[in-house]
Short mmCIF file of C-alpha atoms in Angstrom, two decimals:
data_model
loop_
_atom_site.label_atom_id
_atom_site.label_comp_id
_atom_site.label_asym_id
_atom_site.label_seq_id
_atom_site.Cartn_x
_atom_site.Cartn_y
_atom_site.Cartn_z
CA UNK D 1021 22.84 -18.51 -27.39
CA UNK D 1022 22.80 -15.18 -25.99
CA UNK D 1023 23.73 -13.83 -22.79
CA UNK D 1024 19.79 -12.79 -20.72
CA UNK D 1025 19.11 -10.45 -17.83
CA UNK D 1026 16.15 -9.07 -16.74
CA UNK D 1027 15.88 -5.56 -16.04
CA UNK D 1028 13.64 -2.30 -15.09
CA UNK D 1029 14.01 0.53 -17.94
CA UNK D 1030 14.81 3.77 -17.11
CA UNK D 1031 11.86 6.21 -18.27
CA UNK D 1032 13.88 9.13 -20.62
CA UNK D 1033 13.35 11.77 -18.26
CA UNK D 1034 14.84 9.77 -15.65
CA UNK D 1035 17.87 8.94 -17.97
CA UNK D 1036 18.30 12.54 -18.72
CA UNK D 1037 18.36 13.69 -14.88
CA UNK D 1038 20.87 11.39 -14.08
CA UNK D 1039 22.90 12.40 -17.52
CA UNK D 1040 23.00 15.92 -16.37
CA UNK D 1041 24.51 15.18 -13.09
CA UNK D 1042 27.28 12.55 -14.50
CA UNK D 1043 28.23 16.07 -16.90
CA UNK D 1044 29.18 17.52 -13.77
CA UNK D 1045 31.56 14.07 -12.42
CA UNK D 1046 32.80 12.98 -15.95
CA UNK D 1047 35.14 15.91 -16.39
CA UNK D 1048 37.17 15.06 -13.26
CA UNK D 1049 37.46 11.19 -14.03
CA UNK D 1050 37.56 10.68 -17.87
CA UNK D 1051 40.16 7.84 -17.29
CA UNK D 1052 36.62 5.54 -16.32
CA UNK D 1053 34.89 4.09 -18.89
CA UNK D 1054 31.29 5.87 -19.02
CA UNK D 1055 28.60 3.50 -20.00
CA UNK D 1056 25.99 5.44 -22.60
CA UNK D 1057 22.46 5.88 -21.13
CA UNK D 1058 21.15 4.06 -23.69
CA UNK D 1059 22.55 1.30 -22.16
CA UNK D 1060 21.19 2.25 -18.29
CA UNK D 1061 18.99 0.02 -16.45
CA UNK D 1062 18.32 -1.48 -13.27
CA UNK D 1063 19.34 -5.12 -13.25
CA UNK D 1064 17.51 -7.41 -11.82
CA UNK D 1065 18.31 -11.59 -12.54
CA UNK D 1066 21.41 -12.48 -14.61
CA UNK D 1067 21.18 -15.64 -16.25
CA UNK D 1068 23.86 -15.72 -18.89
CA UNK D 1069 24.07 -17.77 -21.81
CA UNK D 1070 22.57 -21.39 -20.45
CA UNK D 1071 19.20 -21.36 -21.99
CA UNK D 1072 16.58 -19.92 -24.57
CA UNK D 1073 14.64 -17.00 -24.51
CA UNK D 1074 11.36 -18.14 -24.91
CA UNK D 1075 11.70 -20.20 -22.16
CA UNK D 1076 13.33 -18.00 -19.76
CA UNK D 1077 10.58 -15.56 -20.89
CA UNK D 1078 7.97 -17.93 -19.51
CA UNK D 1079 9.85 -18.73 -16.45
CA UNK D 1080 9.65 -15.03 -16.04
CA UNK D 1081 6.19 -14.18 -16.53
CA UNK D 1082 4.97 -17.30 -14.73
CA UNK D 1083 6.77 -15.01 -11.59
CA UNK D 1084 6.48 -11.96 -12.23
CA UNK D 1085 3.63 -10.92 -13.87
CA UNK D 1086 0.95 -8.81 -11.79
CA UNK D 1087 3.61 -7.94 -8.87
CA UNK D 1088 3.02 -4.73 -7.83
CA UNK D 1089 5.21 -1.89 -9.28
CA UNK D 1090 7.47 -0.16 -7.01
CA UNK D 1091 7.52 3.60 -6.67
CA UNK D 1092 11.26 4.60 -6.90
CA UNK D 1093 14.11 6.63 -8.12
CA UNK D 1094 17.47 6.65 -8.98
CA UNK D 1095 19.69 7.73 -5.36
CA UNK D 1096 23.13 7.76 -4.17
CA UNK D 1097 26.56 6.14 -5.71
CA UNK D 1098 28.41 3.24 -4.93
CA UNK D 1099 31.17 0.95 -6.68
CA UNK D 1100 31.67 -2.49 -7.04
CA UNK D 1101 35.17 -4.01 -8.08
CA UNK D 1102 35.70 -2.17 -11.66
CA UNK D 1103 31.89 -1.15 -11.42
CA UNK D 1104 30.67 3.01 -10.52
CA UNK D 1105 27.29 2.75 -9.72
CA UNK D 1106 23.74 4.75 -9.09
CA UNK D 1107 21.74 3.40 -6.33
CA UNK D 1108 18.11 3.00 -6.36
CA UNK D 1109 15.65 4.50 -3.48
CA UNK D 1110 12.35 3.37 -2.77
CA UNK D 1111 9.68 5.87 -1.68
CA UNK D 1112 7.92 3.79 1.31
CA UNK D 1113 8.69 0.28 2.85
CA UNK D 1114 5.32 -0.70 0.80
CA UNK D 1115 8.10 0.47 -2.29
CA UNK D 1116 10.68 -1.21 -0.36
CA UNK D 1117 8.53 -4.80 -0.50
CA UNK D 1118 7.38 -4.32 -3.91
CA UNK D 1119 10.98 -3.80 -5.06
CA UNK D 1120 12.58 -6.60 -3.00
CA UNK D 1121 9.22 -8.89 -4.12
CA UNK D 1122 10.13 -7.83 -8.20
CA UNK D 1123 13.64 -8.44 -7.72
CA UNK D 1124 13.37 -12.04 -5.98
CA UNK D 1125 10.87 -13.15 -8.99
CA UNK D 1126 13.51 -12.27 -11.40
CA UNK D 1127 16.06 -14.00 -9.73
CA UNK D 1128 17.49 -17.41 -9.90
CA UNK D 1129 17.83 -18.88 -6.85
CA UNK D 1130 21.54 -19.68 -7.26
CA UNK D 1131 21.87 -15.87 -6.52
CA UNK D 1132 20.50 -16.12 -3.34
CA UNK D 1133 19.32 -13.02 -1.47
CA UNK D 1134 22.19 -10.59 -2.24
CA UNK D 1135 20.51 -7.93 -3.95
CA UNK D 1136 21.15 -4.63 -4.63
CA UNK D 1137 19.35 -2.39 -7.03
CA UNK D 1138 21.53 -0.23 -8.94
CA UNK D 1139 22.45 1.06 -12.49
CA UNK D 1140 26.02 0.70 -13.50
CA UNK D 1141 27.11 4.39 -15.01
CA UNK D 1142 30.87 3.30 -15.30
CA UNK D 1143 33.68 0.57 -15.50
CA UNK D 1144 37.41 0.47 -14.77
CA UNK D 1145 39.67 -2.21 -15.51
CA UNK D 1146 40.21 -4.32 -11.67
CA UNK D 1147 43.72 -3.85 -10.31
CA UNK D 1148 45.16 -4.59 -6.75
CA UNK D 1149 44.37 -1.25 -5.96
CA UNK D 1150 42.11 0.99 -5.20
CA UNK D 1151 40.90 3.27 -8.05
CA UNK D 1152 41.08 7.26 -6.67
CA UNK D 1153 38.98 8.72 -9.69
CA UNK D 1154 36.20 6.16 -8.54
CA UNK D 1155 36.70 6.68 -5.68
CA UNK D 1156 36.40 11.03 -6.20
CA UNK D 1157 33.19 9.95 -8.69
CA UNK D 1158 31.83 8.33 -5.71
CA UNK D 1159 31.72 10.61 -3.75
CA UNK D 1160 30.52 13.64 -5.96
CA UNK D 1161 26.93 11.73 -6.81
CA UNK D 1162 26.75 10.30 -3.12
CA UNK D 1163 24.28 13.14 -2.53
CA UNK D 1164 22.38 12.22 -6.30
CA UNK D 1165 18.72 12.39 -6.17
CA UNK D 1166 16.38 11.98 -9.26
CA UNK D 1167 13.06 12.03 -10.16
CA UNK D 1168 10.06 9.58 -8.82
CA UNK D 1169 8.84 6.92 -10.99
CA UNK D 1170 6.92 3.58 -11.24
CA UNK D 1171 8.09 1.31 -13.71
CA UNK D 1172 5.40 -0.39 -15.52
CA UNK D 1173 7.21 -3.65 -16.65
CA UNK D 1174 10.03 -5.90 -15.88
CA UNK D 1175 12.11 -6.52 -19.41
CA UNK D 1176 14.11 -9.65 -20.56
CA UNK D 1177 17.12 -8.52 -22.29
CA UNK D 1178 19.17 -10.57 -24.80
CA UNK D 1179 22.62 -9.34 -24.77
CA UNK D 1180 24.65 -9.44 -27.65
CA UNK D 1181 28.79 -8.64 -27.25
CA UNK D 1182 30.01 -6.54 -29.82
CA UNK D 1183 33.72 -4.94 -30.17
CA UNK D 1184 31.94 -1.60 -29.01
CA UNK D 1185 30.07 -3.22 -26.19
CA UNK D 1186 27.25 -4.71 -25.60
CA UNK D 1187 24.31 -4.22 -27.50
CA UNK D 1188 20.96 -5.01 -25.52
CA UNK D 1189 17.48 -6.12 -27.29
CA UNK D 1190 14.02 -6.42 -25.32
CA UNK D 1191 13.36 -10.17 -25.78
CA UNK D 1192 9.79 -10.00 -23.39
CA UNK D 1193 8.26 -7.66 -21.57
CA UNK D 1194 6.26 -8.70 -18.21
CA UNK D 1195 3.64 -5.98 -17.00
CA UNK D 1196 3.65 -5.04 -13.55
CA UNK D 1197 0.73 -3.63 -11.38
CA UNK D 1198 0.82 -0.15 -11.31
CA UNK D 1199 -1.87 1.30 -8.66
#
């Protein structure tokens, strides 16, 4: 079976923003490994390899569908073990809700309530130490700000590991409310 995560698309001119600024960061750390923004999103529920599409598609409409779609945009940088990362920004605390609201329907609840929204630009292999061209990266898109957008939907993603990397494929798509 394949590996599923649900996830909000980035819109192209949202992708291309962000792709503009990264030109800027790559440069000074090309020892990271820079995902392609073909491959960007904003994750939302991981739930790996234990079940079918179809019915993780179900489980994922019967939650999600009608929620109200956030206003947001891309914000901000951040890291993770071995993970560079863009931040997400809502544009009101009625935003904030619908994004926190989106996010907990997509979510198993063995996650719990950890969340936070982001789109992973860049990967380094984990070591005991701290990695300075992350940590430089970091710091040069902490002041990133992109466009404004509503996403419309909330996709299910199979994910398929290939020797290049992953390679993701819509498996449903769940309409939010977009007002």
């Amino acid at each position: 079976m394949p590996r599923l995560f649900s996830a909000v698309e980035l819109p192209d001119y949202v992708a291309a923003d962000l792709e503009a600024r990264l030109d800027k960061v790559r440069a000074d750390a090309d020892a990271l490994r820079w995902l392609a923004s073909g491959s960007w999103h904003i994750t939302m529920g991981f739930y790996g390899n234990r079940e079918h599409a179809d019915r993780r598609g179900a489980w994922l409409r019967r939650r999600a569908a009608g929620l109200a779609a956030p206003r947001i945009r891309l914000a901000g940088a951040g890291g993770f073990p071995g993970v560079l990362w863009i931040g997400v920004d809502p544009s009101s605390m009625a935003a904030e809700r619908a994004l926190r609201a989106v996010a907990a329907a997509a979510r198993p609840e063995e996650e719990g309530d950890d969340y936070r929204p982001h789109v992973t630009v860049a990967r380094w292999r984990r070591g005991p130490d701290r990695n300075p061209l992350a940590e430089r990266a970091t710091l040069a898109l902490g002041d990133y700000s992109g466009p404004w957008w509503v996403p419309p939907e909330l996709v299910l993603f199979s994910s398929q590991l290939k020797p290049d990397g992953p390679v993701y494929s819509a498996v449903e798509r769940v309409p939010l409310t977009v007002s």
